[in-house]
Amino acid sequence: MARTYRILGQRNPSANVLSTLYTVPDSNSAIISSIVVSNLDEAAGGGASFRIAANVSGVAVGNSNYIAYSVNVPARDTVTMTLGITLNAGSIVSVNANSSLVTFSAFGTEIY
């Protein structure tokens, strides 16, 4: 099995909009080693909260899909999650934040 180590996805979603960060390509599987969440807000007291979900294609995100829920990230700060999540073809990682100044980056390995 071939492996590619890479940035799996980067996203700066609109506030309060659940957005796809990464979808595992057909005939592949993937391991997400880490997700980095950054709050770009420069204002004092500009904290934000975020959510991350993982689910299979065609299934709506529900409570059981969340791997992080309403986690706080202070202004001018970063939260790094070391994960090791394994995903099969078509699986989706979705992200959401209550601020448009929050960015998400997923790093890992695609296996094909």
Short mmCIF file of C-alpha atoms in Angstrom, two decimals:
data_model
loop_
_atom_site.label_atom_id
_atom_site.label_comp_id
_atom_site.label_asym_id
_atom_site.label_seq_id
_atom_site.Cartn_x
_atom_site.Cartn_y
_atom_site.Cartn_z
CA MET A 1 0.00 0.00 0.00
CA ALA A 2 1.33 3.40 -0.99
CA ARG A 3 1.20 6.29 1.49
CA THR A 4 1.30 10.01 1.03
CA TYR A 5 2.00 12.29 4.00
CA ARG A 6 0.39 15.65 3.43
CA ILE A 7 -1.80 18.54 4.44
CA LEU A 8 -5.22 16.92 4.18
CA GLY A 9 -7.22 20.12 4.32
CA GLN A 10 -7.23 23.75 5.36
CA ARG A 11 -10.34 25.82 5.93
CA ASN A 12 -11.45 29.23 7.19
CA PRO A 13 -15.23 28.75 7.36
CA SER A 14 -17.85 31.44 7.82
CA ALA A 15 -19.05 31.79 11.40
CA ASN A 16 -21.57 29.17 12.50
CA VAL A 17 -21.43 27.25 9.22
CA LEU A 18 -20.55 23.54 9.32
CA SER A 19 -17.99 23.13 6.52
CA THR A 20 -16.05 20.21 5.08
CA LEU A 21 -12.37 20.24 6.05
CA TYR A 22 -11.46 16.94 4.36
CA THR A 23 -13.10 14.09 2.47
CA VAL A 24 -11.25 10.80 2.02
CA PRO A 25 -10.95 10.12 -1.73
CA ASP A 26 -12.60 7.05 -3.29
CA SER A 27 -10.54 3.86 -2.97
CA ASN A 28 -8.35 5.45 -0.27
CA SER A 29 -8.21 5.47 3.49
CA ALA A 30 -6.60 8.11 5.66
CA ILE A 31 -5.10 8.72 9.06
CA ILE A 32 -5.47 12.20 10.51
CA SER A 33 -2.50 12.69 12.78
CA SER A 34 -3.34 16.20 13.92
CA ILE A 35 -5.69 19.12 13.51
CA VAL A 36 -4.52 22.65 14.31
CA VAL A 37 -7.13 25.29 15.12
CA SER A 38 -6.02 28.93 15.17
CA ASN A 39 -7.92 32.00 16.32
CA LEU A 40 -6.76 34.96 14.23
CA ASP A 41 -8.70 37.51 16.31
CA GLU A 42 -6.33 40.23 17.59
CA ALA A 43 -8.83 41.79 20.00
CA ALA A 44 -8.44 41.25 23.71
CA GLY A 45 -11.30 39.03 24.81
CA GLY A 46 -11.77 37.77 21.24
CA GLY A 47 -12.03 34.14 22.23
CA ALA A 48 -13.96 31.70 20.06
CA SER A 49 -15.22 28.14 20.22
CA PHE A 50 -15.10 25.40 17.61
CA ARG A 51 -16.44 21.95 16.76
CA ILE A 52 -15.00 19.08 14.73
CA ALA A 53 -16.99 16.07 13.50
CA ALA A 54 -16.11 12.90 11.58
CA ASN A 55 -18.76 10.88 9.76
CA VAL A 56 -19.28 8.65 6.74
CA SER A 57 -20.44 10.05 3.40
CA GLY A 58 -24.18 10.48 3.01
CA VAL A 59 -24.86 10.58 6.74
CA ALA A 60 -25.82 13.86 8.37
CA VAL A 61 -23.61 15.03 11.23
CA GLY A 62 -25.17 14.09 14.54
CA ASN A 63 -24.12 14.29 18.18
CA SER A 64 -22.27 10.95 18.02
CA ASN A 65 -19.96 12.26 15.26
CA TYR A 66 -18.28 15.05 17.23
CA ILE A 67 -14.67 14.58 18.30
CA ALA A 68 -14.48 18.14 19.67
CA TYR A 69 -17.51 20.16 20.76
CA SER A 70 -17.53 23.81 21.83
CA VAL A 71 -13.81 23.84 22.59
CA ASN A 72 -12.50 27.31 23.44
CA VAL A 73 -9.56 28.87 21.63
CA PRO A 74 -8.44 32.26 22.98
CA ALA A 75 -7.66 35.22 20.71
CA ARG A 76 -4.19 35.06 19.13
CA ASP A 77 -3.85 31.42 20.16
CA THR A 78 -3.82 27.91 18.73
CA VAL A 79 -5.18 24.53 19.82
CA THR A 80 -3.36 21.48 18.49
CA MET A 81 -5.12 18.13 18.64
CA THR A 82 -2.98 15.01 18.21
CA LEU A 83 -5.44 12.38 17.03
CA GLY A 84 -4.53 9.30 14.98
CA ILE A 85 -8.07 9.01 13.57
CA THR A 86 -8.46 6.36 10.86
CA LEU A 87 -11.02 6.99 8.12
CA ASN A 88 -12.28 4.92 5.22
CA ALA A 89 -13.10 6.08 1.68
CA GLY A 90 -15.76 8.78 1.60
CA SER A 91 -15.47 9.72 5.28
CA ILE A 92 -15.81 13.43 5.96
CA VAL A 93 -14.28 15.69 8.60
CA SER A 94 -16.37 18.82 9.18
CA VAL A 95 -15.56 21.95 11.16
CA ASN A 96 -17.51 24.85 12.62
CA ALA A 97 -16.65 27.89 14.73
CA ASN A 98 -18.60 30.80 16.16
CA SER A 99 -16.18 33.24 14.51
CA SER A 100 -15.00 33.67 10.93
CA LEU A 101 -11.50 34.34 12.32
CA VAL A 102 -10.91 30.68 13.21
CA THR A 103 -8.88 28.50 10.82
CA PHE A 104 -8.46 24.72 10.67
CA SER A 105 -5.62 22.62 9.24
CA ALA A 106 -5.59 18.80 9.10
CA PHE A 107 -2.36 16.85 8.65
CA GLY A 108 -1.95 13.15 8.04
CA THR A 109 -1.52 10.25 5.66
CA GLU A 110 -3.55 9.03 2.69
CA ILE A 111 -3.26 5.30 2.00
CA TYR A 112 -4.07 3.97 -1.47
#
